[in-house]
Each structure stands twice: as C-alpha cells, then as structure tokens.
Amino acid sequence: MEGRGHPPLVVVEAAVPADASRPSVLAEVAGRPALESALLRLAPLGGRGGATIVVATTDRPVDDAVADLAEHAKAAVVRSVHGDLVEGLAVAMAVHGADTVVRISRLSPYIDPFVVRAGIDLHRRADADYTSNLLPRTYPRGLDVEVLSAKAVRALELEAAAHDRAHPTVQLRRAPHRFRLASFASGHDLALEDWSLDEGGSLERVREIAGLVPDPLQAGWSRILSIAGRAVKPKPGTVALRPLEPPEPGTTPWRCGWDAVVDGEVVGQVALELSPRGIDRVVAVPDPWTEPARQALARELLDVAGRPGPIEGRRL
C-alpha cells in the first residue's frame, strides 16, 4: 500500500441544485449560508490540523457564487464538469499533492470535524483504500465521511463509467476484493435522521436545529442530537433496522448487517454482502416480518451500493 505521509485533503462537494425545489448550499441557516457554516466547522482540520480544505463545485455560471463564497472563506476551489464528481476529486488531489482525500458529499452546516478526523485516523491505521461511516450508516445524513487513498482516486479517474461519475465511490464499495475497505460507527441507530441539504434533506429541519442549539458552529454532533432530538422514530408494529458493528478492515466479502426490530424486540437479522459476484441480500427473519424486513433492507441499498440497482437475494 501507499505511504500516508502527506497532510489529508478535505474536499467539500457543493453546487447549486438544478432542481429549484431542493434546498441550496447557499440557503441561509442561522444568519449565514449553509456552506459557510460547514467550512467554519471544518476549519479546525486546517491550519494546525494539517488538512487542506477544498470546495469542489461545477463550471456552471450558477456556481460562481459557490466558488466566491469558498474563496472568501479561505478555502481552495476546484471546478469540474457538472455531473462528473470523479474529476473534482482527481483535480483536487493532483493540484494539492495529497495521498489521502476526504470526500464530504452530503453538505450539512453541522458536519463535525471530529467525525472527519475519526475517519482519517481509522483510514491510516487500517491502511485502507476506502473508509467511510456508511457501511452501514449509523450517523445522521449530513455527517457522511468518505476517505480515499490516492490509489482509489486514480482508479476512479481511469475506470469509472460515465453513469458512475456522479456517484464516485460506487466502484470502491462494490469491490472489497480489490480495494481495502474500513468503516466506523456512531454507536447509535441514526440512519433515518437527516441534517443535510442534499436530495431528500429538509431546509426546515436544518433551520429548526439551528433555532434549538445555542452554539451551532461549535457544538459537536452528539450535543446537537441531545438538544434537537430525533425527528424520525419507528412506527409501532413496523420493522426497523438496527445496525450491527461493521466488519474488521479488509474483510471480504464485506457484510453490512442489521438486527430487524419490532417494538424493541429483535425478530431476526438482515444483511447486504459485497463481493466480486455483486451484492447479495440476506434475510433471516420469520413471517410475518419477512417482507417488511426485505423492504426495509432495500432502503439501505442506496447507502451501501451508492445508488439503487439490482441485487441478488436469499432467504435463510
């Protein structure tokens, strides 16, 4: 594996959404644009923290405002073709000479630098090619962290198909036999919480949190959670998935597992296994909870596989 001697590069992906109904990274939250808040929260990683903070946006004129804000916040900027996020990562790595690239893809004004640092530290300890807190997800959306080796970024640049370049880490997640994976967990079941401004995110919820938390620029994610609470809770009589601890780094096949829980009682387990043959769905849940468990597992596919798609299934 490659050395890990250079300071890490933290790439924040930010662009004005083409769909005007979606919340914008420039939307005001607690008196400032959400992107500015995110960069201020990440600032401890720079300077003495050693990381270089880069905003990756598109070359569309509408994103000139994103680039201007980033430069005003003292962040470096790279611009690439709209829809080609691989290019943004590759250009940032080439310009700044990093061997560890952190991808922040689901923008939130509550991104936590300590969660990012935890990902970087695990990535280096595990000598991994791809480290994330998504396999399986246990943090709220908006705290997504993905750490890539230079080897992984180069492979994406050379090999990612056109339809994968908007989902740049899909190829890595699906190939644990080729890229050494690692994942870390929060210790909580928070996959249904959404603090992001990404597709499906709620500007209303993000602003609600800002109104509840007295120090939104300094508060850690666990403090934010303790004050703002959960917005989503399982409905009585339904199957909820409670994530298990991720596998050891480098495990193949890579297994993301969950307890299937109904009203606080474990009724079985489900899993997604990533291997050279693809993604295998495992459902070990008795009737009448089998089909609800399958449906709940299907919702986890986007985080694990990067986007919806066909997967194999088996019932145990």
CSV table of C-alpha atoms in Angstrom, one decimal:
chain,number,residue,atom,x,y,z
A,1,MET,CA,0.0,0.0,0.0
A,2,GLU,CA,1.0,3.6,-0.4
A,3,GLY,CA,2.5,5.8,2.2
A,4,ARG,CA,0.3,8.1,4.2
A,5,GLY,CA,2.9,10.9,4.8
A,6,HIS,CA,1.2,14.0,3.3
A,7,PRO,CA,-1.5,16.0,5.1
A,8,PRO,CA,-5.0,15.0,4.2
A,9,LEU,CA,-7.2,16.8,1.6
A,10,VAL,CA,-10.8,17.5,2.6
A,11,VAL,CA,-13.0,18.0,-0.5
A,12,VAL,CA,-16.4,19.5,0.2
A,13,GLU,CA,-18.7,19.0,-2.8
A,14,ALA,CA,-21.1,21.9,-3.2
A,15,ALA,CA,-23.2,23.1,-6.1
A,16,VAL,CA,-26.5,24.9,-6.6
A,17,PRO,CA,-29.1,22.2,-7.3
A,18,ALA,CA,-30.5,22.1,-10.8
A,19,ASP,CA,-33.9,21.4,-9.2
A,20,ALA,CA,-35.0,24.7,-7.6
A,21,SER,CA,-37.3,22.9,-5.2
A,22,ARG,CA,-34.3,21.3,-3.5
A,23,PRO,CA,-32.5,23.2,-0.6
A,24,SER,CA,-29.4,25.1,-1.7
A,25,VAL,CA,-26.0,25.0,-0.2
A,26,LEU,CA,-26.3,28.8,-0.3
A,27,ALA,CA,-29.5,28.8,1.8
A,28,GLU,CA,-29.3,30.9,5.0
A,29,VAL,CA,-29.1,29.0,8.2
A,30,ALA,CA,-28.6,30.8,11.5
A,31,GLY,CA,-27.7,34.0,9.7
A,32,ARG,CA,-25.2,32.7,7.2
A,33,PRO,CA,-25.1,30.5,4.1
A,34,ALA,CA,-25.1,26.8,5.0
A,35,LEU,CA,-21.8,26.2,3.0
A,36,GLU,CA,-20.1,29.0,5.0
A,37,SER,CA,-21.2,27.3,8.3
A,38,ALA,CA,-19.9,24.0,7.1
A,39,LEU,CA,-16.5,25.5,6.2
A,40,LEU,CA,-16.3,27.2,9.6
A,41,ARG,CA,-17.0,24.0,11.4
A,42,LEU,CA,-14.3,22.2,9.3
A,43,ALA,CA,-11.7,24.9,9.9
A,44,PRO,CA,-10.1,23.2,12.9
A,45,LEU,CA,-8.9,20.4,10.4
A,46,GLY,CA,-6.9,23.0,8.6
A,47,GLY,CA,-4.1,25.2,9.9
A,48,ARG,CA,-2.6,23.3,12.8
A,49,GLY,CA,-4.8,20.4,12.0
A,50,GLY,CA,-2.8,19.9,8.9
A,51,ALA,CA,-5.6,19.4,6.3
A,52,THR,CA,-6.2,21.4,3.2
A,53,ILE,CA,-9.9,22.3,2.8
A,54,VAL,CA,-11.1,22.4,-0.9
A,55,VAL,CA,-14.5,23.2,-2.2
A,56,ALA,CA,-15.3,21.2,-5.4
A,57,THR,CA,-18.0,22.8,-7.5
A,58,THR,CA,-19.1,22.8,-11.1
A,59,ASP,CA,-18.1,25.1,-14.0
A,60,ARG,CA,-21.7,26.3,-14.5
A,61,PRO,CA,-22.2,30.1,-14.1
A,62,VAL,CA,-24.7,29.5,-11.4
A,63,ASP,CA,-22.0,28.0,-9.2
A,64,ASP,CA,-19.8,31.2,-9.5
A,65,ALA,CA,-21.4,32.2,-6.2
A,66,VAL,CA,-20.3,28.9,-4.6
A,67,ALA,CA,-16.8,29.5,-5.7
A,68,ASP,CA,-16.8,33.1,-4.5
A,69,LEU,CA,-18.1,32.1,-1.1
A,70,ALA,CA,-15.5,29.4,-0.7
A,71,GLU,CA,-12.6,31.8,-1.6
A,72,HIS,CA,-14.0,34.3,0.8
A,73,ALA,CA,-13.9,31.6,3.5
A,74,LYS,CA,-10.2,31.0,2.6
A,75,ALA,CA,-10.9,27.5,1.1
A,76,ALA,CA,-9.3,26.4,-2.1
A,77,VAL,CA,-11.6,25.8,-5.1
A,78,VAL,CA,-11.6,23.3,-7.9
A,79,ARG,CA,-14.3,23.3,-10.7
A,80,SER,CA,-15.2,20.5,-13.0
A,81,VAL,CA,-17.9,19.5,-15.4
A,82,HIS,CA,-21.4,19.2,-13.9
A,83,GLY,CA,-22.2,15.6,-13.0
A,84,ASP,CA,-18.5,14.5,-13.0
A,85,LEU,CA,-17.6,14.3,-9.3
A,86,VAL,CA,-14.7,12.0,-10.1
A,87,GLU,CA,-13.0,14.8,-12.0
A,88,GLY,CA,-13.3,17.1,-9.0
A,89,LEU,CA,-11.6,14.6,-6.6
A,90,ALA,CA,-8.9,13.8,-9.1
A,91,VAL,CA,-8.1,17.5,-9.9
A,92,ALA,CA,-8.0,18.4,-6.2
A,93,MET,CA,-5.6,15.5,-5.5
A,94,ALA,CA,-3.4,16.5,-8.4
A,95,VAL,CA,-3.3,20.2,-7.5
A,96,HIS,CA,-2.6,19.7,-3.8
A,97,GLY,CA,-0.5,16.5,-3.9
A,98,ALA,CA,-2.4,14.6,-1.3
A,99,ASP,CA,-2.3,10.8,-0.7
A,100,THR,CA,-5.4,10.9,1.4
A,101,VAL,CA,-8.6,12.5,0.1
A,102,VAL,CA,-11.7,13.0,2.3
A,103,ARG,CA,-15.0,13.4,0.4
A,104,ILE,CA,-17.7,15.4,2.1
A,105,SER,CA,-20.6,14.9,-0.3
A,106,ARG,CA,-23.8,15.5,1.6
A,107,LEU,CA,-23.5,19.1,2.7
A,108,SER,CA,-24.7,20.0,6.2
A,109,PRO,CA,-24.0,23.0,8.3
A,110,TYR,CA,-23.5,20.5,11.1
A,111,ILE,CA,-20.7,18.5,9.6
A,112,ASP,CA,-18.4,17.5,12.5
A,113,PRO,CA,-14.6,17.8,12.3
A,114,PHE,CA,-14.1,15.2,14.9
A,115,VAL,CA,-16.1,12.7,12.9
A,116,VAL,CA,-14.0,13.6,9.9
A,117,ARG,CA,-10.8,13.1,11.9
A,118,ALA,CA,-12.0,9.8,13.2
A,119,GLY,CA,-12.4,8.6,9.6
A,120,ILE,CA,-8.9,9.9,8.6
A,121,ASP,CA,-7.4,8.2,11.7
A,122,LEU,CA,-9.1,4.8,11.0
A,123,HIS,CA,-8.2,5.0,7.3
A,124,ARG,CA,-4.5,5.3,8.1
A,125,ARG,CA,-4.5,2.8,10.9
A,126,ALA,CA,-6.2,0.3,8.7
A,127,ASP,CA,-4.1,1.1,5.7
A,128,ALA,CA,-7.4,1.3,3.8
A,129,ASP,CA,-8.2,2.3,0.3
A,130,TYR,CA,-11.8,3.4,1.2
A,131,THR,CA,-13.0,4.3,4.7
A,132,SER,CA,-16.5,5.6,5.5
A,133,ASN,CA,-19.2,5.8,8.1
A,134,LEU,CA,-21.7,4.4,5.5
A,135,LEU,CA,-21.1,0.6,5.6
A,136,PRO,CA,-23.6,0.6,7.3
A,137,ARG,CA,-24.8,4.1,8.1
A,138,THR,CA,-25.2,4.9,11.8
A,139,TYR,CA,-24.8,8.7,11.8
A,140,PRO,CA,-27.4,11.3,10.6
A,141,ARG,CA,-27.3,12.2,6.9
A,142,GLY,CA,-25.1,15.2,6.6
A,143,LEU,CA,-22.3,13.7,8.7
A,144,ASP,CA,-21.2,11.4,5.8
A,145,VAL,CA,-17.4,10.9,5.7
A,146,GLU,CA,-15.6,9.0,2.9
A,147,VAL,CA,-11.8,8.8,2.9
A,148,LEU,CA,-10.0,7.6,-0.2
A,149,SER,CA,-6.4,6.6,-0.9
A,150,ALA,CA,-4.6,8.0,-3.9
A,151,LYS,CA,-4.7,4.6,-5.5
A,152,ALA,CA,-8.5,4.6,-5.2
A,153,VAL,CA,-8.9,8.1,-6.7
A,154,ARG,CA,-6.6,7.2,-9.6
A,155,ALA,CA,-8.6,4.0,-10.2
A,156,LEU,CA,-11.9,6.0,-10.3
A,157,GLU,CA,-10.4,8.6,-12.7
A,158,LEU,CA,-9.3,5.9,-15.1
A,159,GLU,CA,-12.1,3.4,-14.8
A,160,ALA,CA,-15.3,4.9,-13.6
A,161,ALA,CA,-18.0,4.6,-16.3
A,162,ALA,CA,-19.9,7.7,-17.3
A,163,HIS,CA,-23.0,6.7,-15.3
A,164,ASP,CA,-20.8,6.2,-12.2
A,165,ARG,CA,-19.0,9.5,-12.3
A,166,ALA,CA,-21.8,11.2,-10.5
A,167,HIS,CA,-21.6,8.5,-7.8
A,168,PRO,CA,-17.8,8.3,-7.5
A,169,THR,CA,-17.4,5.8,-4.7
A,170,VAL,CA,-19.8,3.2,-6.0
A,171,GLN,CA,-17.0,1.3,-7.7
A,172,LEU,CA,-15.0,1.1,-4.5
A,173,ARG,CA,-17.8,-0.1,-2.2
A,174,ARG,CA,-18.7,-2.8,-4.7
A,175,ALA,CA,-15.1,-4.2,-4.9
A,176,PRO,CA,-13.8,-5.2,-1.4
A,177,HIS,CA,-11.7,-7.8,-3.0
A,178,ARG,CA,-9.8,-5.1,-4.8
A,179,PHE,CA,-10.0,-2.1,-2.5
A,180,ARG,CA,-9.4,-2.5,1.2
A,181,LEU,CA,-12.5,-1.2,3.0
A,182,ALA,CA,-12.9,0.1,6.5
A,183,SER,CA,-15.9,1.6,8.3
A,184,PHE,CA,-16.7,3.2,11.6
A,185,ALA,CA,-19.9,3.6,13.6
A,186,SER,CA,-21.5,6.1,15.9
A,187,GLY,CA,-22.8,3.6,18.4
A,188,HIS,CA,-26.3,4.8,17.7
A,189,ASP,CA,-29.1,4.0,15.2
A,190,LEU,CA,-29.5,7.3,13.4
A,191,ALA,CA,-29.7,6.4,9.8
A,192,LEU,CA,-33.2,7.9,9.4
A,193,GLU,CA,-32.1,11.3,10.7
A,194,ASP,CA,-31.3,13.9,8.1
A,195,TRP,CA,-29.4,17.0,8.8
A,196,SER,CA,-28.3,17.6,5.2
A,197,LEU,CA,-29.2,19.9,2.3
A,198,ASP,CA,-28.9,17.0,-0.1
A,199,GLU,CA,-31.7,15.4,-2.1
A,200,GLY,CA,-34.3,14.4,0.4
A,201,GLY,CA,-32.9,16.8,3.1
A,202,SER,CA,-35.1,19.4,4.7
A,203,LEU,CA,-34.1,23.0,5.0
A,204,GLU,CA,-36.9,23.4,7.5
A,205,ARG,CA,-35.3,20.7,9.8
A,206,VAL,CA,-31.8,22.2,9.4
A,207,ARG,CA,-33.1,25.6,10.4
A,208,GLU,CA,-35.1,24.1,13.2
A,209,ILE,CA,-31.9,22.6,14.7
A,210,ALA,CA,-30.2,26.0,14.4
A,211,GLY,CA,-33.0,27.5,16.4
A,212,LEU,CA,-32.7,24.9,19.1
A,213,VAL,CA,-28.9,24.7,19.5
A,214,PRO,CA,-27.4,27.8,21.1
A,215,ASP,CA,-23.9,27.3,19.6
A,216,PRO,CA,-24.5,25.6,16.2
A,217,LEU,CA,-21.0,26.5,14.9
A,218,GLN,CA,-19.2,24.9,17.9
A,219,ALA,CA,-21.5,22.1,19.2
A,220,GLY,CA,-20.4,18.6,18.4
A,221,TRP,CA,-22.9,16.3,16.7
A,222,SER,CA,-23.8,14.4,19.9
A,223,ARG,CA,-24.6,17.7,21.7
A,224,ILE,CA,-26.8,18.7,18.7
A,225,LEU,CA,-28.6,15.4,18.9
A,226,SER,CA,-29.1,15.7,22.6
A,227,ILE,CA,-30.7,19.2,22.2
A,228,ALA,CA,-32.6,18.8,18.9
A,229,GLY,CA,-33.6,15.2,19.5
A,230,ARG,CA,-34.7,12.7,16.8
A,231,ALA,CA,-37.1,13.8,14.1
A,232,VAL,CA,-37.9,10.2,12.9
A,233,LYS,CA,-38.9,7.3,15.1
A,234,PRO,CA,-40.1,3.8,14.1
A,235,LYS,CA,-43.9,3.5,14.0
A,236,PRO,CA,-45.3,0.9,16.4
A,237,GLY,CA,-45.7,-2.5,14.8
A,238,THR,CA,-43.3,-1.9,12.0
A,239,VAL,CA,-39.8,-3.4,11.2
A,240,ALA,CA,-36.9,-1.1,12.0
A,241,LEU,CA,-33.3,-2.0,11.2
A,242,ARG,CA,-30.7,-1.5,14.0
A,243,PRO,CA,-27.1,-1.6,12.5
A,244,LEU,CA,-24.6,-4.1,13.8
A,245,GLU,CA,-20.9,-3.2,14.2
A,246,PRO,CA,-19.0,-3.0,10.8
A,247,PRO,CA,-16.6,-5.8,9.9
A,248,GLU,CA,-12.9,-5.6,10.5
A,249,PRO,CA,-11.0,-3.6,7.9
A,250,GLY,CA,-10.1,-5.5,4.8
A,251,THR,CA,-12.9,-8.1,5.3
A,252,THR,CA,-14.2,-9.7,2.1
A,253,PRO,CA,-16.9,-10.3,1.4
A,254,TRP,CA,-17.9,-7.1,3.2
A,255,ARG,CA,-21.1,-7.7,5.2
A,256,CYS,CA,-23.3,-4.8,6.4
A,257,GLY,CA,-25.7,-6.3,9.0
A,258,TRP,CA,-28.7,-5.2,10.9
A,259,ASP,CA,-31.0,-6.6,13.6
A,260,ALA,CA,-34.6,-6.5,12.5
A,261,VAL,CA,-36.5,-5.0,15.4
A,262,VAL,CA,-40.3,-4.7,16.0
A,263,ASP,CA,-41.4,-2.6,19.0
A,264,GLY,CA,-38.0,-3.0,20.6
A,265,GLU,CA,-37.8,-6.8,20.1
A,266,VAL,CA,-35.2,-8.4,17.8
A,267,VAL,CA,-37.1,-10.7,15.4
A,268,GLY,CA,-34.2,-11.6,13.1
A,269,GLN,CA,-31.3,-10.2,11.1
A,270,VAL,CA,-30.7,-8.9,7.6
A,271,ALA,CA,-27.5,-8.1,5.7
A,272,LEU,CA,-26.0,-6.9,2.4
A,273,GLU,CA,-22.9,-8.8,1.4
A,274,LEU,CA,-20.5,-7.1,-1.1
A,275,SER,CA,-18.2,-9.5,-3.0
A,276,PRO,CA,-16.7,-10.0,-6.5
A,277,ARG,CA,-20.0,-11.5,-7.7
A,278,GLY,CA,-22.0,-8.5,-6.7
A,279,ILE,CA,-24.3,-7.6,-3.8
A,280,ASP,CA,-26.2,-10.4,-2.0
A,281,ARG,CA,-29.2,-9.7,0.2
A,282,VAL,CA,-29.6,-12.0,3.2
A,283,VAL,CA,-32.9,-12.0,5.1
A,284,ALA,CA,-33.1,-14.2,8.2
A,285,VAL,CA,-36.5,-13.0,9.5
A,286,PRO,CA,-39.5,-15.2,10.0
A,287,ASP,CA,-43.0,-14.5,8.8
A,288,PRO,CA,-45.0,-12.2,9.2
A,289,TRP,CA,-41.9,-9.9,9.2
A,290,THR,CA,-40.1,-11.3,6.2
A,291,GLU,CA,-41.4,-9.0,3.6
A,292,PRO,CA,-41.3,-5.8,5.7
A,293,ALA,CA,-37.7,-6.7,6.5
A,294,ARG,CA,-36.9,-7.1,2.8
A,295,GLN,CA,-38.4,-3.7,2.1
A,296,ALA,CA,-36.5,-2.1,4.9
A,297,LEU,CA,-33.3,-3.6,3.7
A,298,ALA,CA,-34.0,-2.4,0.1
A,299,ARG,CA,-33.9,1.2,1.5
A,300,GLU,CA,-30.4,0.7,2.8
A,301,LEU,CA,-29.1,-0.2,-0.7
A,302,LEU,CA,-28.5,3.4,-1.7
A,303,ASP,CA,-26.0,4.0,1.2
A,304,VAL,CA,-24.3,0.6,0.7
A,305,ALA,CA,-24.2,0.4,-3.1
A,306,GLY,CA,-24.2,4.1,-4.0
A,307,ARG,CA,-27.4,4.1,-5.9
A,308,PRO,CA,-30.5,1.8,-6.4
A,309,GLY,CA,-29.9,-1.2,-8.5
A,310,PRO,CA,-30.5,-5.0,-8.9
A,311,ILE,CA,-29.2,-7.2,-6.1
A,312,GLU,CA,-29.4,-10.9,-5.5
A,313,GLY,CA,-31.5,-12.2,-2.7
A,314,ARG,CA,-31.7,-15.2,-0.5
A,315,ARG,CA,-33.9,-16.0,2.5
A,316,LEU,CA,-32.5,-18.1,5.3
